[in-house]
PDB file of C-alpha atoms in Angstrom:
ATOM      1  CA  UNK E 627      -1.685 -22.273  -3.289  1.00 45.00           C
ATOM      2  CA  UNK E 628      -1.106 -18.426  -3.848  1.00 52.00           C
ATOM      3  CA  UNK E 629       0.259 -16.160  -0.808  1.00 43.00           C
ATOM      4  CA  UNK E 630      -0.942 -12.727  -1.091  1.00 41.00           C
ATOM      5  CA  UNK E 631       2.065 -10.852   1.008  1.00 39.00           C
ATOM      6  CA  UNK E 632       4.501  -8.895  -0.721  1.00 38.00           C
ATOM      7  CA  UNK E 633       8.049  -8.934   1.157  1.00 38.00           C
ATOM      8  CA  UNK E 634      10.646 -11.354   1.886  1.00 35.00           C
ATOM      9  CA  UNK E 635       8.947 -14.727   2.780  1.00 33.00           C
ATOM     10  CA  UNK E 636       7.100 -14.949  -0.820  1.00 34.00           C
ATOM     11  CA  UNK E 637      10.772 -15.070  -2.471  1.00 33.00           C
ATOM     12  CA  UNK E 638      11.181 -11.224  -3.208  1.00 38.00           C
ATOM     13  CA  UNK E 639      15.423 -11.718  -2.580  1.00 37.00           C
ATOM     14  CA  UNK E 640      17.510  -9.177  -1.594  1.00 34.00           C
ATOM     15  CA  UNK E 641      20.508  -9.417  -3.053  1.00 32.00           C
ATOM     16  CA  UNK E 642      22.541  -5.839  -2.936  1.00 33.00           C
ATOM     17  CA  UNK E 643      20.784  -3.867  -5.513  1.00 35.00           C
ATOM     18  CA  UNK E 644      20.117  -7.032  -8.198  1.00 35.00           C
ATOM     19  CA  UNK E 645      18.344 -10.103  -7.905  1.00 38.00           C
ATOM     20  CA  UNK E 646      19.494 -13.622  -7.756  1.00 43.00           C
ATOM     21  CA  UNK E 647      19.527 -15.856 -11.419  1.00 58.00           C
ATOM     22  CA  UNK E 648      15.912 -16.191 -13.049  1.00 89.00           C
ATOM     23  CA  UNK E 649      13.694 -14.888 -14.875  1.00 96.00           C
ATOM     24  CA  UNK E 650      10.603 -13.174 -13.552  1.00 97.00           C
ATOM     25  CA  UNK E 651       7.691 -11.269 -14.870  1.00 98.00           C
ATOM     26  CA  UNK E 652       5.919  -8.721 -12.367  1.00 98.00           C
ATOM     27  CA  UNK E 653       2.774  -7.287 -13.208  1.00 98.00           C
ATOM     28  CA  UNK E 654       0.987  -4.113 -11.401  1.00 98.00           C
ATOM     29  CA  UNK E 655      -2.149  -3.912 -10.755  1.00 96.00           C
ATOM     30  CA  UNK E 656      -3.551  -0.419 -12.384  1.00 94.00           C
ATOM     31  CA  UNK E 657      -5.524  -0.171  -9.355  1.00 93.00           C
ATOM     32  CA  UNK E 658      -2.503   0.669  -7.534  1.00 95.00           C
ATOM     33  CA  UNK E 659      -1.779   4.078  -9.224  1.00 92.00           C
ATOM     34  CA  UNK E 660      -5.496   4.984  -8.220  1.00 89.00           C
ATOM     35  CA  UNK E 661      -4.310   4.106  -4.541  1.00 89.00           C
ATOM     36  CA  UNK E 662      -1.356   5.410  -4.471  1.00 92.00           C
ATOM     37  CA  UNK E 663       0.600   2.567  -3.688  1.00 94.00           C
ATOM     38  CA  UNK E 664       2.304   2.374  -7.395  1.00 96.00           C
ATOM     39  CA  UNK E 665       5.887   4.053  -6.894  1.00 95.00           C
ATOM     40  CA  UNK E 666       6.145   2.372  -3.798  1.00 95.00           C
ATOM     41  CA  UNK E 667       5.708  -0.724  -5.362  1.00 96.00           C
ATOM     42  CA  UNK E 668       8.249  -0.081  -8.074  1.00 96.00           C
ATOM     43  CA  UNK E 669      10.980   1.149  -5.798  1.00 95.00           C
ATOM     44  CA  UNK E 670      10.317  -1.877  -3.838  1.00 93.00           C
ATOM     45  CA  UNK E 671      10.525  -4.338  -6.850  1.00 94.00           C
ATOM     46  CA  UNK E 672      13.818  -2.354  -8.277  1.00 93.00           C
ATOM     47  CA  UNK E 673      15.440  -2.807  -5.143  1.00 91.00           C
ATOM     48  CA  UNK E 674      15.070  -6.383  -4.795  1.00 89.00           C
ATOM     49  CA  UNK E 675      14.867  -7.788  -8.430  1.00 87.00           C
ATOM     50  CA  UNK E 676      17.391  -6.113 -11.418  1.00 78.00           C
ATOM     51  CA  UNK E 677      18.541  -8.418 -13.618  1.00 84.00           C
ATOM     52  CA  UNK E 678      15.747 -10.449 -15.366  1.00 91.00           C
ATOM     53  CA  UNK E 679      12.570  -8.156 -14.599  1.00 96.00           C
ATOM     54  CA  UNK E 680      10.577  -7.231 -16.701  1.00 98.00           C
ATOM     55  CA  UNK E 681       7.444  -5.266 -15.727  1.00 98.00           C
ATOM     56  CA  UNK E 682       4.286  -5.253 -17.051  1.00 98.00           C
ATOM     57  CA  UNK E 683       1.125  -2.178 -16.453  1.00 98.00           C
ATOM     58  CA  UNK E 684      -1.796  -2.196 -16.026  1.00 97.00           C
ATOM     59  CA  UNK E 685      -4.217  -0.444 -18.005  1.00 96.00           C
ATOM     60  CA  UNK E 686      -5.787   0.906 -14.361  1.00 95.00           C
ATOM     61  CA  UNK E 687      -7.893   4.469 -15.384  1.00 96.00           C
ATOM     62  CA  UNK E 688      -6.965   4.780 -19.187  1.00 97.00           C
ATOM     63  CA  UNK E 689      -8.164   1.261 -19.463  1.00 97.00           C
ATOM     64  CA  UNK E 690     -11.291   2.550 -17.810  1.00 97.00           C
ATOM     65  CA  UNK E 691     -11.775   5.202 -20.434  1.00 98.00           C
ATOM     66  CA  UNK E 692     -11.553   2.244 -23.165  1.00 98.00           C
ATOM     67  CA  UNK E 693     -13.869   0.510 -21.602  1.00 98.00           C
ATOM     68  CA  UNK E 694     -16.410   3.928 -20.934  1.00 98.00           C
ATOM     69  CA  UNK E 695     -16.104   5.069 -24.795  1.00 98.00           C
ATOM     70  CA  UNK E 696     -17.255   1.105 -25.759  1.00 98.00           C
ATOM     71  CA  UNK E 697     -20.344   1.270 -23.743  1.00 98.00           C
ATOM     72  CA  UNK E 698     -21.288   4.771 -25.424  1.00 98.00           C
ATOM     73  CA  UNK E 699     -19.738   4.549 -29.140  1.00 98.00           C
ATOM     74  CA  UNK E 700     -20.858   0.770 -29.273  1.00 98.00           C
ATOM     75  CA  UNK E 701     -17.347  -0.314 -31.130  1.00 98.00           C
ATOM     76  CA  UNK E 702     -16.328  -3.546 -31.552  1.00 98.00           C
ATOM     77  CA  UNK E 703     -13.806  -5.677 -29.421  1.00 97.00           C
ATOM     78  CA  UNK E 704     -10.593  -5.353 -31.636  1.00 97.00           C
ATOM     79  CA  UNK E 705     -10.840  -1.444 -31.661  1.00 98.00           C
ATOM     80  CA  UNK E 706     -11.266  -1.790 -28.090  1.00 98.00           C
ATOM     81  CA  UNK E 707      -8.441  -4.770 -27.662  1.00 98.00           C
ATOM     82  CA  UNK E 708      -6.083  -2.429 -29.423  1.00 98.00           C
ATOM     83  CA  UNK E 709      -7.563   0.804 -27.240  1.00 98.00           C
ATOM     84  CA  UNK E 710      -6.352  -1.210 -24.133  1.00 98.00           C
ATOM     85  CA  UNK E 711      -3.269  -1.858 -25.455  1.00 98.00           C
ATOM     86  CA  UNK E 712      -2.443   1.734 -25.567  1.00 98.00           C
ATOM     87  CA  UNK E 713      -3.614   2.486 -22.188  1.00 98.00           C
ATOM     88  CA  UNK E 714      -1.185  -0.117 -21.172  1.00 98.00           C
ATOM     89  CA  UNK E 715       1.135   1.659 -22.917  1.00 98.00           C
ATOM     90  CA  UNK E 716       0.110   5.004 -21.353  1.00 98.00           C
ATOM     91  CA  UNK E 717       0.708   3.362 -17.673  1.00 98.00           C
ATOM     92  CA  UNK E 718       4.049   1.773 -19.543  1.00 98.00           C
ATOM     93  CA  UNK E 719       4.863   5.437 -19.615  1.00 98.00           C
ATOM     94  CA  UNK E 720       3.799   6.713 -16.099  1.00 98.00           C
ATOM     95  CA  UNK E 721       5.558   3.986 -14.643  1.00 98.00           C
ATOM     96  CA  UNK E 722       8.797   5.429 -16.448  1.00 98.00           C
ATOM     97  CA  UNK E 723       8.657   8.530 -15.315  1.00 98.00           C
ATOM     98  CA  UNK E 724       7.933   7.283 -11.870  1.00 97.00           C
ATOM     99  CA  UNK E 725      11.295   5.364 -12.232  1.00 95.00           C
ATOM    100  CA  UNK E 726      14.256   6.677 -15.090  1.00 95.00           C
ATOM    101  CA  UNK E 727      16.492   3.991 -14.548  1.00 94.00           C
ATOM    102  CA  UNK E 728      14.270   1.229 -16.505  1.00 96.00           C
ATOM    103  CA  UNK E 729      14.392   0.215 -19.842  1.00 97.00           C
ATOM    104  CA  UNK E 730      11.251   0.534 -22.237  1.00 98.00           C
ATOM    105  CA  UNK E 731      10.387  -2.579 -24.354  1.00 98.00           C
ATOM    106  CA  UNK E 732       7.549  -2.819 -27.255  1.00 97.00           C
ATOM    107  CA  UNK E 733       8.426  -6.381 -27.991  1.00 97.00           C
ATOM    108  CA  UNK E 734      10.363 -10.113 -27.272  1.00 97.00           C
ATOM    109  CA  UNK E 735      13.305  -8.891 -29.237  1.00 97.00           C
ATOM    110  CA  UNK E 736      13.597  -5.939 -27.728  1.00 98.00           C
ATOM    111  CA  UNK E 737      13.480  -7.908 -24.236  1.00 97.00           C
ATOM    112  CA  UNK E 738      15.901 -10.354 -25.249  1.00 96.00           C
ATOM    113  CA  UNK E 739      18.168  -7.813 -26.128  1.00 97.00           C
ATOM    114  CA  UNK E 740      18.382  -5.678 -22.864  1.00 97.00           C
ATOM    115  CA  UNK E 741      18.324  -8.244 -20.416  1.00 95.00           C
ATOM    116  CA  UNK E 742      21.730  -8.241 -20.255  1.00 93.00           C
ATOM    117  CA  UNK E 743      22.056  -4.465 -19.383  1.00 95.00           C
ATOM    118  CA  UNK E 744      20.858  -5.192 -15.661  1.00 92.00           C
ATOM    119  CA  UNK E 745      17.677  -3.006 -15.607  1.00 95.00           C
ATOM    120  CA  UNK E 746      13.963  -3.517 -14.997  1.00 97.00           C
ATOM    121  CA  UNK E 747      12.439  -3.699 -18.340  1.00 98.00           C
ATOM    122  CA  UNK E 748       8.968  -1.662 -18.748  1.00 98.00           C
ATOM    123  CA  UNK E 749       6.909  -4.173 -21.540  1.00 98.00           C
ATOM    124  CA  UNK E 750       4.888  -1.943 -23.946  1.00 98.00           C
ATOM    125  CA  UNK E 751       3.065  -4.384 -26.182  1.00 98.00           C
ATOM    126  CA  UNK E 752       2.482  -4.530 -29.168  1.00 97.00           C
ATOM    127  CA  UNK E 753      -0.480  -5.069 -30.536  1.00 97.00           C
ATOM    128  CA  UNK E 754       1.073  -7.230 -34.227  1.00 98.00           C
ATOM    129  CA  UNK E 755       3.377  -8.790 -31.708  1.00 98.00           C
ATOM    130  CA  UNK E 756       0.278 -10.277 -30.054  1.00 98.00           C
ATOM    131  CA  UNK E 757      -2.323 -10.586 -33.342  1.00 97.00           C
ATOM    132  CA  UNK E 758       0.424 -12.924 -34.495  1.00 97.00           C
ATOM    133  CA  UNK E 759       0.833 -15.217 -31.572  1.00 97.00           C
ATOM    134  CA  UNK E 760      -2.865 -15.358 -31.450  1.00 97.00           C
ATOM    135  CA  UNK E 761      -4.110 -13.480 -28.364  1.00 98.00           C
ATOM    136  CA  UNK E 762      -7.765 -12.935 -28.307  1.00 97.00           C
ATOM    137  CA  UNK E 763      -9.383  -9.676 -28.066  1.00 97.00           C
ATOM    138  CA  UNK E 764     -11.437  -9.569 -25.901  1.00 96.00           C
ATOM    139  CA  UNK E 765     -12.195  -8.172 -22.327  1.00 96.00           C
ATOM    140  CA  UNK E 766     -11.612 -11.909 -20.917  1.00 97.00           C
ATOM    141  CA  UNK E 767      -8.097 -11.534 -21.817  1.00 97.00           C
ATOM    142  CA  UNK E 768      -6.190  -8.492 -19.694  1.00 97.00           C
ATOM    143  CA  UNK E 769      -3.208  -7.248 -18.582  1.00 98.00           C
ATOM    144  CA  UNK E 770      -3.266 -10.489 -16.452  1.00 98.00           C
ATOM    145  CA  UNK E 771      -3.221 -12.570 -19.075  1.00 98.00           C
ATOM    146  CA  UNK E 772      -0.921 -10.674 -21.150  1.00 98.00           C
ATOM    147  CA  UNK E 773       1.674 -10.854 -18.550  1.00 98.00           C
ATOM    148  CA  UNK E 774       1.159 -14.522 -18.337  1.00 98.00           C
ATOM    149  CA  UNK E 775       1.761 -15.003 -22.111  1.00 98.00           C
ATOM    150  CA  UNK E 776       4.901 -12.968 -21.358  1.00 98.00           C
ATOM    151  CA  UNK E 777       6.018 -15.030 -18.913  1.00 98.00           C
ATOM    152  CA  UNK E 778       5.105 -18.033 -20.681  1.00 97.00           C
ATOM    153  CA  UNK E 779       6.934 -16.774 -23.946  1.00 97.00           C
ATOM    154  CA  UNK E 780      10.190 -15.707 -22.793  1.00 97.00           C
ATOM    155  CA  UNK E 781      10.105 -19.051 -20.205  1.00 96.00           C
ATOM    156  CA  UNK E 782       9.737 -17.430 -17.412  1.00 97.00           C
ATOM    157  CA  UNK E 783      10.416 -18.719 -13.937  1.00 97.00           C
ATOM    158  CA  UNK E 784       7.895 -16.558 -11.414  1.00 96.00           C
ATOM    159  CA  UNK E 785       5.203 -14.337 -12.373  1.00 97.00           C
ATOM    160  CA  UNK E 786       4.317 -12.379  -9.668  1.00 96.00           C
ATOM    161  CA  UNK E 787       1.030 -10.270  -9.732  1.00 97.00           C
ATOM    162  CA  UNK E 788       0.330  -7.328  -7.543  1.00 96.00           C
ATOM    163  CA  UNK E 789      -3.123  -6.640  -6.527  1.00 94.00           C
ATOM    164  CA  UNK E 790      -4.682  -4.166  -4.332  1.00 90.00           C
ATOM    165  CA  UNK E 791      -7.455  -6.730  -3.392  1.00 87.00           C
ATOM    166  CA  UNK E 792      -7.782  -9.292  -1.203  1.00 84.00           C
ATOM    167  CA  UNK E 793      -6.573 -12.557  -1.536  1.00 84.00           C
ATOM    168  CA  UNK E 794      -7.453 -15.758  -0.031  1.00 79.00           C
ATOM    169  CA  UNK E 795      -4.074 -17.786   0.913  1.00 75.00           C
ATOM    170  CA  UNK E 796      -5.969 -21.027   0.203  1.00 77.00           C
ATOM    171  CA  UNK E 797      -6.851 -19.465  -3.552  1.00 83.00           C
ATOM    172  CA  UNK E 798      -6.150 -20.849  -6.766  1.00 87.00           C
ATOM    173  CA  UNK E 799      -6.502 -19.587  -9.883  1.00 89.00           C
ATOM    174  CA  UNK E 800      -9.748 -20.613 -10.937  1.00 89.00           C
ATOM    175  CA  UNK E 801     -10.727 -19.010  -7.510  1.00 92.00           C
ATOM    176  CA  UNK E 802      -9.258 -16.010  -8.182  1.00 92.00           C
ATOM    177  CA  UNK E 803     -11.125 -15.997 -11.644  1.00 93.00           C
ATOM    178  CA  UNK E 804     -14.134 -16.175 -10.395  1.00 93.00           C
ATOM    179  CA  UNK E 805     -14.080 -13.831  -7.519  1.00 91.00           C
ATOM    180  CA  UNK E 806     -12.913 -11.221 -10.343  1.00 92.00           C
ATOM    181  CA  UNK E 807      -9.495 -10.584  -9.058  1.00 94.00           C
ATOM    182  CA  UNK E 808      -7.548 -11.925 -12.095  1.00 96.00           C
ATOM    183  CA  UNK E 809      -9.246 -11.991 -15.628  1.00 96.00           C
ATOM    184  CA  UNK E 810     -11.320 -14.691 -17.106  1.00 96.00           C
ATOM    185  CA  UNK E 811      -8.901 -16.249 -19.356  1.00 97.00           C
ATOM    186  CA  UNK E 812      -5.869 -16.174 -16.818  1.00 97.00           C
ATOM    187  CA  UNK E 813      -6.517 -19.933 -16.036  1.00 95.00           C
ATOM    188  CA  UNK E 814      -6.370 -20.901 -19.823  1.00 96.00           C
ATOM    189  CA  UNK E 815      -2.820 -18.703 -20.103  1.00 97.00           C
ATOM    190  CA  UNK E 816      -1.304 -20.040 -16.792  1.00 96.00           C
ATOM    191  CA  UNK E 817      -2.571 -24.163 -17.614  1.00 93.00           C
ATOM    192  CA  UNK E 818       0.554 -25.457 -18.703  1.00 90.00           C
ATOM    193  CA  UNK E 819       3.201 -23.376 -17.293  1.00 91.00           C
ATOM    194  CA  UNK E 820       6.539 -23.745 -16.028  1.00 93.00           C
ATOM    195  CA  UNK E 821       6.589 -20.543 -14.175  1.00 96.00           C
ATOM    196  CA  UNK E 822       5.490 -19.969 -10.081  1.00 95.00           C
ATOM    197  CA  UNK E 823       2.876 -17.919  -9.694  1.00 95.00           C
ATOM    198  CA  UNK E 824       1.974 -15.239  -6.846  1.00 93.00           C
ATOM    199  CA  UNK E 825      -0.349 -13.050  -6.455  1.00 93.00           C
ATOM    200  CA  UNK E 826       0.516 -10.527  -3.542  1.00 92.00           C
ATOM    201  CA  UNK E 827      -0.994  -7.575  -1.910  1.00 91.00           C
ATOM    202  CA  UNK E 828       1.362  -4.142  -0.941  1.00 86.00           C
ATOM    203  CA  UNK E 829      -0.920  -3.063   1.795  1.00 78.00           C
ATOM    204  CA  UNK E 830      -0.727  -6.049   3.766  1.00 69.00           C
ATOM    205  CA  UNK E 831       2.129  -5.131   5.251  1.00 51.00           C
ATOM    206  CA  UNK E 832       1.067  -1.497   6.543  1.00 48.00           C
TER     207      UNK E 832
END
């Protein structure tokens, strides 16, 4: 089962300005910069998990773009793979300036290394990073999916998604799939993993 709230009683800890030991992966949702509900969201998450976060963007509006100039141009799905890894990037980047004291990352190594400086890390990826391990491109496979092959790469143990839609507490993944809220392939990425999952909603709460 999923819970969709995002506060204290889905596990966010506080724990005086860091978090307590593991390793978690938060990903947010690019709709949230369109709602308004992104720095809130990071403030939130940097208050109550430091050491051992690593946060992934969405591609939210830049993504859009990629996915405009396919329709009209007509290129193919690596250009546009690699075009959505860039607006990804480009939210990498807002989120930054939203919040200095994070660390930028464009791949594992670079993860590994920081984690022991006690700072969010912002992931950038990188598109060789992800040819090599295999990662499709294609539109199935998102930001979701990325940040579960994150998680799942650097052994995670929560990934925590934040959505601005609505979530069913009685969801699954395959639910959540289908009702468009996480990407097509997200099942396929989460099947064997170690790592909780949550998927959580920053409005509920308002």
């Amino acid at each position: 089962m999923l819970r969709q709230s995002f506060g204290d009683d889905i596990g966010f800890e506080p724990a005086n300005g860091c978090m307590k030991t593991g390793l978690r992966v938060i990903k947010f949702g690019g709709s949230l910069e369109r709602g308004g509900a992104l720095k809130s969201c990071l403030e939130k998450a940097a208050a109550l998990y430091r050491e051992g976060s690593i946060w992934v963007p969405g591609g939210g509006d830049f993504a859009e773009q990629v996915r405009q100039a396919q329709q009209r141009w007509r290129f193919d799905d690596i250009t546009a793979h690699e075009m959505a890894l860039l607006a990804m990037q480009q939210m990498a980047l807002l989120m930054h300036s939203m919040h200095r004291d994070c660390l930028l990352a464009g791949s594992i190594a670079d993860i590994v290394r920081q984690l022991d400086l006690g700072k969010p890390i912002i992931w950038l990826p990188d598109v060789n990073e992800l040819n090599q391990a295999g990662v499709p491109a294609s539109w199935d496979v998102t930001s979701d999916s990325l940040a579960a092959w994150l998680a799942f790469t650097l052994d995670a143990d929560e990934l925590i998604l934040i959505k601005s839609a609505e979530i069913s507490q009685s969801a699954d993944v395959n639910n959540l799939a289908e009702l468009g809220v996480v990407d097509r392939a997200f099942s396929g990425f989460t099947k064997n993993a170690r790592f909780k999952i949550r998927v959580v909603n920053p409005y509920d709460h308002e």
